[in-house]
Coordinates of C-alpha atoms in Angstrom, one line a residue:
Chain A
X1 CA -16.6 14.5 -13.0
X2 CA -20.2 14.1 -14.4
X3 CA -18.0 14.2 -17.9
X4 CA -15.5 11.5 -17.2
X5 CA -18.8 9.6 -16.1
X6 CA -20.4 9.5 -19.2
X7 CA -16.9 9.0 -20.7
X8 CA -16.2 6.5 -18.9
X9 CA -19.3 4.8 -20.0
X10 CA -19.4 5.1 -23.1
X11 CA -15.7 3.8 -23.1
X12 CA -16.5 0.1 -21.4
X13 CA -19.7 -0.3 -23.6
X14 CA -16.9 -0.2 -26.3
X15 CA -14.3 -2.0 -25.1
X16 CA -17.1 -4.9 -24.0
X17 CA -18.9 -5.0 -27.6
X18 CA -15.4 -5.2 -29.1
X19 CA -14.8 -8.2 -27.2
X20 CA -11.4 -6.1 -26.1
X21 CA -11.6 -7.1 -22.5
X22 CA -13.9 -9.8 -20.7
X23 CA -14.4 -7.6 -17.4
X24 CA -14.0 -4.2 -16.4
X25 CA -13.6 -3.8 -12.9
X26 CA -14.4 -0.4 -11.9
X27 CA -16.8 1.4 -8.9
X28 CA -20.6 1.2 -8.7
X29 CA -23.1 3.5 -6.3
X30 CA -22.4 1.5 -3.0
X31 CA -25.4 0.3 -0.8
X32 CA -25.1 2.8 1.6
X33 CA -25.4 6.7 1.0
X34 CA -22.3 8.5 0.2
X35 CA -20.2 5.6 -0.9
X36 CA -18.9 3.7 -3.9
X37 CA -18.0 0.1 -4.3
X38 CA -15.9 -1.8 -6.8
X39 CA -17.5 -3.9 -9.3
X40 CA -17.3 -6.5 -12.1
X41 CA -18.6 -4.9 -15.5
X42 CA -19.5 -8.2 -17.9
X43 CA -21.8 -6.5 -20.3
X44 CA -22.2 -3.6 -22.3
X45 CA -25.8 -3.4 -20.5
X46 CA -24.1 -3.3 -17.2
X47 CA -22.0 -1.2 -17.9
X48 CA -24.4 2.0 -17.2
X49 CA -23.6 1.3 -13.4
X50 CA -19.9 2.5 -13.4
X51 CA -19.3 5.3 -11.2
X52 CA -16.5 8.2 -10.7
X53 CA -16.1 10.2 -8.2
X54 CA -14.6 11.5 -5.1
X55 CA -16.1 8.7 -3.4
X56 CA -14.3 5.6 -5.0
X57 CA -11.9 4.5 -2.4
X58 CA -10.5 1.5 -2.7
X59 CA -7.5 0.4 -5.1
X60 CA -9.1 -2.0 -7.6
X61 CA -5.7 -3.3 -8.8
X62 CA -6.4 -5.9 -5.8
X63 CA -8.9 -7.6 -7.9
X64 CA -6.9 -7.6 -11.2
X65 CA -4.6 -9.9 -9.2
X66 CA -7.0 -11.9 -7.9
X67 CA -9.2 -12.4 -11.6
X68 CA -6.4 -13.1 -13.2
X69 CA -4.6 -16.1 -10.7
X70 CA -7.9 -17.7 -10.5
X71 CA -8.0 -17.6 -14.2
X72 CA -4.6 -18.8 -14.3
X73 CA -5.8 -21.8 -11.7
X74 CA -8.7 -22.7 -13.6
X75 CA -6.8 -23.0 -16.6
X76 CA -4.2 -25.2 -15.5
X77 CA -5.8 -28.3 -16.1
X78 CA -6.9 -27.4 -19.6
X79 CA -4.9 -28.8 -22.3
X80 CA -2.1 -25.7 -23.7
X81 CA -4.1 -25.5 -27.1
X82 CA -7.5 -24.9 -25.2
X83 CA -6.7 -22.6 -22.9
X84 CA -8.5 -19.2 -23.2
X85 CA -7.1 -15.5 -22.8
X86 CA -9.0 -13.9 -20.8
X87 CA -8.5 -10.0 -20.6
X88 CA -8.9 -7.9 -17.4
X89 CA -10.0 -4.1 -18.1
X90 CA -9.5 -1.7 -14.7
X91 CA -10.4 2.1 -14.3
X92 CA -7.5 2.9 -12.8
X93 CA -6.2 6.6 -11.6
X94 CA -2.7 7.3 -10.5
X95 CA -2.2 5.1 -7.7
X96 CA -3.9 2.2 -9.1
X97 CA -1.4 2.3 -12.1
X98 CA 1.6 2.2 -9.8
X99 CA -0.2 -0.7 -7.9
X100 CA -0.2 -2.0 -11.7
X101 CA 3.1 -1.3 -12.6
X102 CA 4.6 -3.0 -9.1
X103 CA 2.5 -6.5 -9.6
X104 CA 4.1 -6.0 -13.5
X105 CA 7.6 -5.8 -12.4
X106 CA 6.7 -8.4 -10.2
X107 CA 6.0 -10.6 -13.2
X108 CA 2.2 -11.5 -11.7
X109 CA 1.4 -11.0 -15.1
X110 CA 1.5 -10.0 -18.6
X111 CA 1.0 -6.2 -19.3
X112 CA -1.3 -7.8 -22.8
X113 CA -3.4 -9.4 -19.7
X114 CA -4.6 -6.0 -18.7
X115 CA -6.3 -3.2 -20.3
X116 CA -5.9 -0.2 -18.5
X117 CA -8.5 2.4 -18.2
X118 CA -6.9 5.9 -17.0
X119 CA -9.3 8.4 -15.1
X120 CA -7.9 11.7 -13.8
X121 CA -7.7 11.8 -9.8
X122 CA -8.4 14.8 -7.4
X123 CA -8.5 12.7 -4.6
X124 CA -11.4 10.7 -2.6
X125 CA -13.4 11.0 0.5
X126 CA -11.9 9.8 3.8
X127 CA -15.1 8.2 5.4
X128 CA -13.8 8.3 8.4
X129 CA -13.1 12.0 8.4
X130 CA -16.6 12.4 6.7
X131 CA -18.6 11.1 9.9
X132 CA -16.1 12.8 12.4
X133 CA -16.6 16.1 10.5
X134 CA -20.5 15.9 11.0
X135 CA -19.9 14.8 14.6
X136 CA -20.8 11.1 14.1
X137 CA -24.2 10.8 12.8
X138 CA -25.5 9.1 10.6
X139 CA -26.2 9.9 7.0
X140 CA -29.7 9.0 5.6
X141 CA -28.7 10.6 2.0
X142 CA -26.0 13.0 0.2
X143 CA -24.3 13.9 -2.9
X144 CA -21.3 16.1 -3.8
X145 CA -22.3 18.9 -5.5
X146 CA -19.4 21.1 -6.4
X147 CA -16.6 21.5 -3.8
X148 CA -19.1 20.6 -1.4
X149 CA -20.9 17.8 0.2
X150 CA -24.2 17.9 1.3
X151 CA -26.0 15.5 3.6
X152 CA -29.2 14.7 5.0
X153 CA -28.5 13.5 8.4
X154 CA -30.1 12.3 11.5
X155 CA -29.1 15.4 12.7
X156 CA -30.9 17.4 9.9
X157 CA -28.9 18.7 7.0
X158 CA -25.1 19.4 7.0
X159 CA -22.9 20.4 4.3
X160 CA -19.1 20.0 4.1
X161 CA -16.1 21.5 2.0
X162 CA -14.7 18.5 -0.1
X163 CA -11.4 19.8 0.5
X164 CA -11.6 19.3 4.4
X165 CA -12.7 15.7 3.8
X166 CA -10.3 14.1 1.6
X167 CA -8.2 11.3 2.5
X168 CA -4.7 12.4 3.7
X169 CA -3.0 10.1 1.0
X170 CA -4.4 12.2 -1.9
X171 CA -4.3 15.6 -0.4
X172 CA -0.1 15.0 -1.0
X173 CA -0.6 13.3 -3.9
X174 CA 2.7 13.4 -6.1
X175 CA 0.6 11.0 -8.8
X176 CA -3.0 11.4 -9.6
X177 CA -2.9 11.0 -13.3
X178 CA -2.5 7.6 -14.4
X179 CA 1.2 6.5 -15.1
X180 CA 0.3 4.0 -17.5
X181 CA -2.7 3.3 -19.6
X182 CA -4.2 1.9 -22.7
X183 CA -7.2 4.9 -23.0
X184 CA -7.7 7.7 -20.9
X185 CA -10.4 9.2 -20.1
X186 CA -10.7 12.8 -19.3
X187 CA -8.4 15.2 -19.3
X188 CA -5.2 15.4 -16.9
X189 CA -6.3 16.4 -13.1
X190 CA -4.4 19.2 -11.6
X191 CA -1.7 18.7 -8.9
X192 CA -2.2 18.2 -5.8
X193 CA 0.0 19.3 -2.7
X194 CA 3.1 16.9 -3.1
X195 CA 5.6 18.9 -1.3
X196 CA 3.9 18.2 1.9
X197 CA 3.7 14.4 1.4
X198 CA 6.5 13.7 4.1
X199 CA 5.8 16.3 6.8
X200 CA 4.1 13.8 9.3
X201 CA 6.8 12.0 8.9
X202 CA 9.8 14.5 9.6
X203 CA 7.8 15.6 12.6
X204 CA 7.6 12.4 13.9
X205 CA 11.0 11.6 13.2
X206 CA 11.6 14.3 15.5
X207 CA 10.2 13.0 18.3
X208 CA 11.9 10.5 21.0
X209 CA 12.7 7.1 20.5
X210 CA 10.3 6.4 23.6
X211 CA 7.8 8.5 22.4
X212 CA 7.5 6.9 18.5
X213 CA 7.6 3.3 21.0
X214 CA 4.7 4.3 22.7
X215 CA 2.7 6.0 19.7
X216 CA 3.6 2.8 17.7
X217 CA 2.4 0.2 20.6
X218 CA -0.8 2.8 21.2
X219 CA -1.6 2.4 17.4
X220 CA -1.3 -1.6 17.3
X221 CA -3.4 -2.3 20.4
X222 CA -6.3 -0.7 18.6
X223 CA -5.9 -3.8 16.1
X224 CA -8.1 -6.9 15.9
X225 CA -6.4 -8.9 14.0
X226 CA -9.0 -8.5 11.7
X227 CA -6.7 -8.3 8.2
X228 CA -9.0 -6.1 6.4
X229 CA -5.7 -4.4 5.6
X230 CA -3.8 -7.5 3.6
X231 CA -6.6 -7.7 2.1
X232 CA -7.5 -4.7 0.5
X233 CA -3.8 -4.0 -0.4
X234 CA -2.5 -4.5 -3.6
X235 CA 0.8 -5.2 -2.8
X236 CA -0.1 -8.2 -0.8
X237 CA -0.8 -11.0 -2.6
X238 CA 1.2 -13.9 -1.3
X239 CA -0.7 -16.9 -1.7
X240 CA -0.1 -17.5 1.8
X241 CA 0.8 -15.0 4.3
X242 CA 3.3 -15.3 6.6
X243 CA 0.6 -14.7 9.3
X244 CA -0.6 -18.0 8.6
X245 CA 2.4 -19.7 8.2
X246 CA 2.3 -22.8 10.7
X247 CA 5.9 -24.0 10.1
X248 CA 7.2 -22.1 11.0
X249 CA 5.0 -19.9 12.9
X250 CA 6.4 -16.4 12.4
X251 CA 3.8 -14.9 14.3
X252 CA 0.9 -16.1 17.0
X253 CA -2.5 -15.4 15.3
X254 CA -4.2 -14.7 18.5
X255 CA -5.3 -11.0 20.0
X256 CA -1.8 -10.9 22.0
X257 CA -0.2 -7.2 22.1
X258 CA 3.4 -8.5 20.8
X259 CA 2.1 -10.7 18.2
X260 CA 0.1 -7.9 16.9
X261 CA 2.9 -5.2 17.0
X262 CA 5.3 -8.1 14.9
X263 CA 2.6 -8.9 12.4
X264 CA 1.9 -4.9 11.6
X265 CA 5.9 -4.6 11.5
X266 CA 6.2 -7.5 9.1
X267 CA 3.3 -6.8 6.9
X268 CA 4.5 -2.9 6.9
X269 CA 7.9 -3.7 6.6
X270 CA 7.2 -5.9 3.5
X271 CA 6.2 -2.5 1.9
X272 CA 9.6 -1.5 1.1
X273 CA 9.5 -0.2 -2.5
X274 CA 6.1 -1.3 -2.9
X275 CA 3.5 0.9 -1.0
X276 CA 2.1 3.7 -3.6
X277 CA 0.1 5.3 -0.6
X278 CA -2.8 4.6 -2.4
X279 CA -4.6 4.9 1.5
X280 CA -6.8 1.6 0.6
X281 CA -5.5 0.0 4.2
X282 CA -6.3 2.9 5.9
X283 CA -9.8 3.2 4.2
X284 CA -11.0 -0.5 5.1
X285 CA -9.8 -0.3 8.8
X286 CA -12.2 -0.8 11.1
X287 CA -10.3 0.3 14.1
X288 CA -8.9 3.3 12.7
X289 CA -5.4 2.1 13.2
X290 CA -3.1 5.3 11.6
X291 CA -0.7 2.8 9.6
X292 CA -0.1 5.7 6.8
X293 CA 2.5 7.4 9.3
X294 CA 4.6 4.1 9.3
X295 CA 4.2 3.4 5.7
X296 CA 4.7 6.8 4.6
X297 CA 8.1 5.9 6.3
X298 CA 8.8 3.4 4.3
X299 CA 8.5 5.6 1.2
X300 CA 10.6 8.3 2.4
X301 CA 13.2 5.6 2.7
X302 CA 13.1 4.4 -0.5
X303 CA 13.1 7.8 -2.1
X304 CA 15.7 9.2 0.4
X305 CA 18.1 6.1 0.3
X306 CA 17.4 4.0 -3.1
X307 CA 16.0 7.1 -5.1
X308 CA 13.3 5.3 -6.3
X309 CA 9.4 6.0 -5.9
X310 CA 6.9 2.3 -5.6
X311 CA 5.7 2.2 -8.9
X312 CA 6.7 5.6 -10.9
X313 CA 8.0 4.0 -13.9
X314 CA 7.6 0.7 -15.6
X315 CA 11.5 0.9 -16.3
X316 CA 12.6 1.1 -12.7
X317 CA 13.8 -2.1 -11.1
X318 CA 12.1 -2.7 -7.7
X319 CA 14.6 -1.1 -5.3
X320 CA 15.0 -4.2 -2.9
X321 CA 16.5 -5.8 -6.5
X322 CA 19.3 -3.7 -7.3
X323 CA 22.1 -2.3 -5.4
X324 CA 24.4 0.8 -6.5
X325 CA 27.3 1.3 -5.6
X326 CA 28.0 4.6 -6.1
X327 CA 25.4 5.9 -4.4
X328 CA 24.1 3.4 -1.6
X329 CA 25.2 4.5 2.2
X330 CA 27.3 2.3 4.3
X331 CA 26.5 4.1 7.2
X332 CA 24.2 1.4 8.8
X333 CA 26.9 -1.4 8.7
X334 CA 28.6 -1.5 11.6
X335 CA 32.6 -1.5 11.6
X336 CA 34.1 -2.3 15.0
Chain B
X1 CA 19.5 -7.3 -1.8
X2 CA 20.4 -8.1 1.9
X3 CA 22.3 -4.6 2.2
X4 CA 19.5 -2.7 0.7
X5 CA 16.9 -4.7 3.0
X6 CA 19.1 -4.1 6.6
X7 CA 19.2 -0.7 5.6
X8 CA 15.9 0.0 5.7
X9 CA 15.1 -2.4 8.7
X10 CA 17.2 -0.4 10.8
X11 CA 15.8 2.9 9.7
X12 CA 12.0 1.3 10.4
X13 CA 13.1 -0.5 13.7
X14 CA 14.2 2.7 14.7
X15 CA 11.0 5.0 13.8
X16 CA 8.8 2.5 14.9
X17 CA 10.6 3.0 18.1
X18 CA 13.2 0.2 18.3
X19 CA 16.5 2.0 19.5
X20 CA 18.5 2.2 16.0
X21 CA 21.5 0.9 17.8
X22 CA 19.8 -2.5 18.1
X23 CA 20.0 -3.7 15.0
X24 CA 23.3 -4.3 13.4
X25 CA 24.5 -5.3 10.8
X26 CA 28.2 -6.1 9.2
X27 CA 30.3 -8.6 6.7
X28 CA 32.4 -11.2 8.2
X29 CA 34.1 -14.0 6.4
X30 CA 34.5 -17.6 7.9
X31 CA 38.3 -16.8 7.7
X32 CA 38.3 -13.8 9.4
X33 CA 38.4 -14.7 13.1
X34 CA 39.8 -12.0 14.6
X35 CA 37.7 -10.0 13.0
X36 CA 34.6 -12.0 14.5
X37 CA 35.6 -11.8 17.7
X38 CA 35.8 -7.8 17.2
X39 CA 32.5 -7.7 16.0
X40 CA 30.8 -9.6 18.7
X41 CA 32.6 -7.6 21.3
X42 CA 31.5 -4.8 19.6
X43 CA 27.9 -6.0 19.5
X44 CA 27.8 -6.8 23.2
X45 CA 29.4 -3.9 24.1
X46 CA 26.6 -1.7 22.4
X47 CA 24.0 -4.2 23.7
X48 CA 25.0 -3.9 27.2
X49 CA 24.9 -0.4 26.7
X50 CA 21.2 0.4 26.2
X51 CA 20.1 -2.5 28.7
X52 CA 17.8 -5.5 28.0
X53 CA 15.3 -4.9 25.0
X54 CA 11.8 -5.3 26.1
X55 CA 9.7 -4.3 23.2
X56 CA 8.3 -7.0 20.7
X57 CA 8.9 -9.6 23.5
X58 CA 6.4 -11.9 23.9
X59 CA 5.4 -13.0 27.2
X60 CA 3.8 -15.9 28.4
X61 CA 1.7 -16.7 30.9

């Protein structure tokens, strides 16, 4: 990890003096101990501060979209001949590449407007599992050394496998090397546990219709409303979401149980063929809401009925854009 | 594709805990009458079956 650090380094300092790209956006320390946060790399100076490791959470392919519409916006009252290019550079590991390739195929962009960094994955910390491991308390200072994590706490000092920690997206991980990218850095990660990925969702599929009901309205009365989840994902990116859609109102924007069980079905449900599990809604909820065991759903799906995989392959037509008619079902229309 | 996208509705509606048999789904042409009326008997019929639907309702007051 140290390695691809220093790599990684070395790499943006290039890519910045060359004039190559006009912003890296990758992960610096974070404020608080034991985390990582994303950040804008402008100069070959700054960049010194980019980080990589197990504790970069979040999917930075949020802010390529964002960088590159306000670009677009600020450039649309400048005449055609003055406009400027501007190039985004991301470290990007596997899931952040598919979040790449989706807003690609999407056309949000050109692929020349991008210049991907690939990094090796094996997988990052669940925060949430962190503090529940160490029974809640808070950590005063730590670093991964190893396999293992070791804290100063306010409980005194604890120390914690890695393994035990990691976020449940990237223990299954089918992807953690990039799919796509312009360098990489590093050398391939191993594979993670793949053939897992869809247990929690077989055994849950198991259960009752009553019982998934109640598990489902027990999850979404946990939510705020808070939409730390749109906003972190990648996938969303709709100028304006159909949460805040006055006419028509699709859904009430207040606290109400139903309207938050319809906008968590909606925002999920627009998923199809486009969540790469990348876990970054699951990391930024406050509230703990588990929305992995409905979007993981939603992924099974599209691999059990469409054969296709959110982002695997820049070739691959989004799966909600195609139809085959060899192989789609027809058991879900109904035939009196 | 509006097959593609019921498909998958139905299988979410239904995991999510919305009974499967709720949401349905079929072709019908404007000069197909008869074959309306079949489907909107067969609709009610499977409606009345499983009894009013009382999740994502919203209730007032």
């Amino acid at each position: 990890m140290e390695n691809i650090e220093t790599k990684l380094r070395e790499e943006a300092k290039r890519l910045l003096l060359e004039k190559k790209v006009d912003v890296i956006i990758g992960y610096e320390k974070g404020t608080l101990p034991l985390t990582a946060t994303p950040c804008f790399v402008t100069t070959p100076e700054e960049a010194d501060n980019l980080v990589w490791n197990h504790l970069c959470t979040q999917n930075p392919v949020k802010f390529v979209h964002d960088l590159i519409t306000q670009h677009k916006n600020a450039q649309k009252r400048v005449k055609p001949e003055d406009r400027k290019k501007k190039v985004i550079g991301v470290v990007a590991r596997g899931c952040a590449t598919r979040s790449l390739i989706i807003q690609l195929q999407e056309r949000q962009y050109e692929r020349a407007d991008v210049y991907i960094i690939g990094v090796p994955c094996e997988g990052y910390v669940d925060g949430k599992a962190l503090k529940s491991a160490i029974g809640g308390v808070d950590i005063t200072e730590g670093s991964i050394d190893g396999d293992q994590i070791k804290m100063k706490t306010s409980d005194g000092d604890k120390a914690v496998a890695l393994k035990d920690v990691l976020a449940a997206s990237c223990r299954t991980c089918r992807f953690n090397n990039p799919i796509i990218s312009d360098t990489m850095v590093g050398s391939p990660a191993a594979a993670m546990n793949p053939d897992a990925e869809y247990n929690e969702v077989k055994e849950f599929e198991g259960k009752t219709v009553e019982e998934r009901w109640a598990y489902y309205s027990k999850e979404m009365e946990k939510c705020i409303r808070c939409n730390a989840c749109r906003q972190a994902c990648p996938s969303c990116y709709c100028p304006t979401c159909f949460a805040e859609q006055s006419q028509p109102q699709w859904v009430g924007i207040g606290e109400d149980k139903t309207d938050t069980q319809v906008f968590q079905l909606m925002r999920l449900y627009h998923m199809v063929g486009r969540c790469v599990d990348c876990g970054s809604c699951v990391a930024v909820c406050p509230m703990g809401v588990d929305l992995r065991k409905f979007l993981k759903k939603i992924d099974k799906d599209g691999w059990e009925l469409f054969g296709n995989r959110a982002g695997s392959s820049m070739d691959d037509m989004p799966p909600l854009g195609k139809y085959d008619e060899h192989h789609d079902k027809e058991d879900f229309v109904f035939n009196p | 594709m509006a097959r593609r996208k019921f498909a998958t509705l139905k299988s979410f509606l239904n995991y999510i805990g919305v009974e499967g048999d709720r949401t349905i789904f079929t072709w019908v042409s404007a000069s197909e009458g008869d074959r309306f009326a079949q489907v909107i008997k067969g609709v009610t019929a499977k409606v009345r079956a499983l009894g009013p639907a009382n999740k994502l309702v919203k209730k007032f007051g």
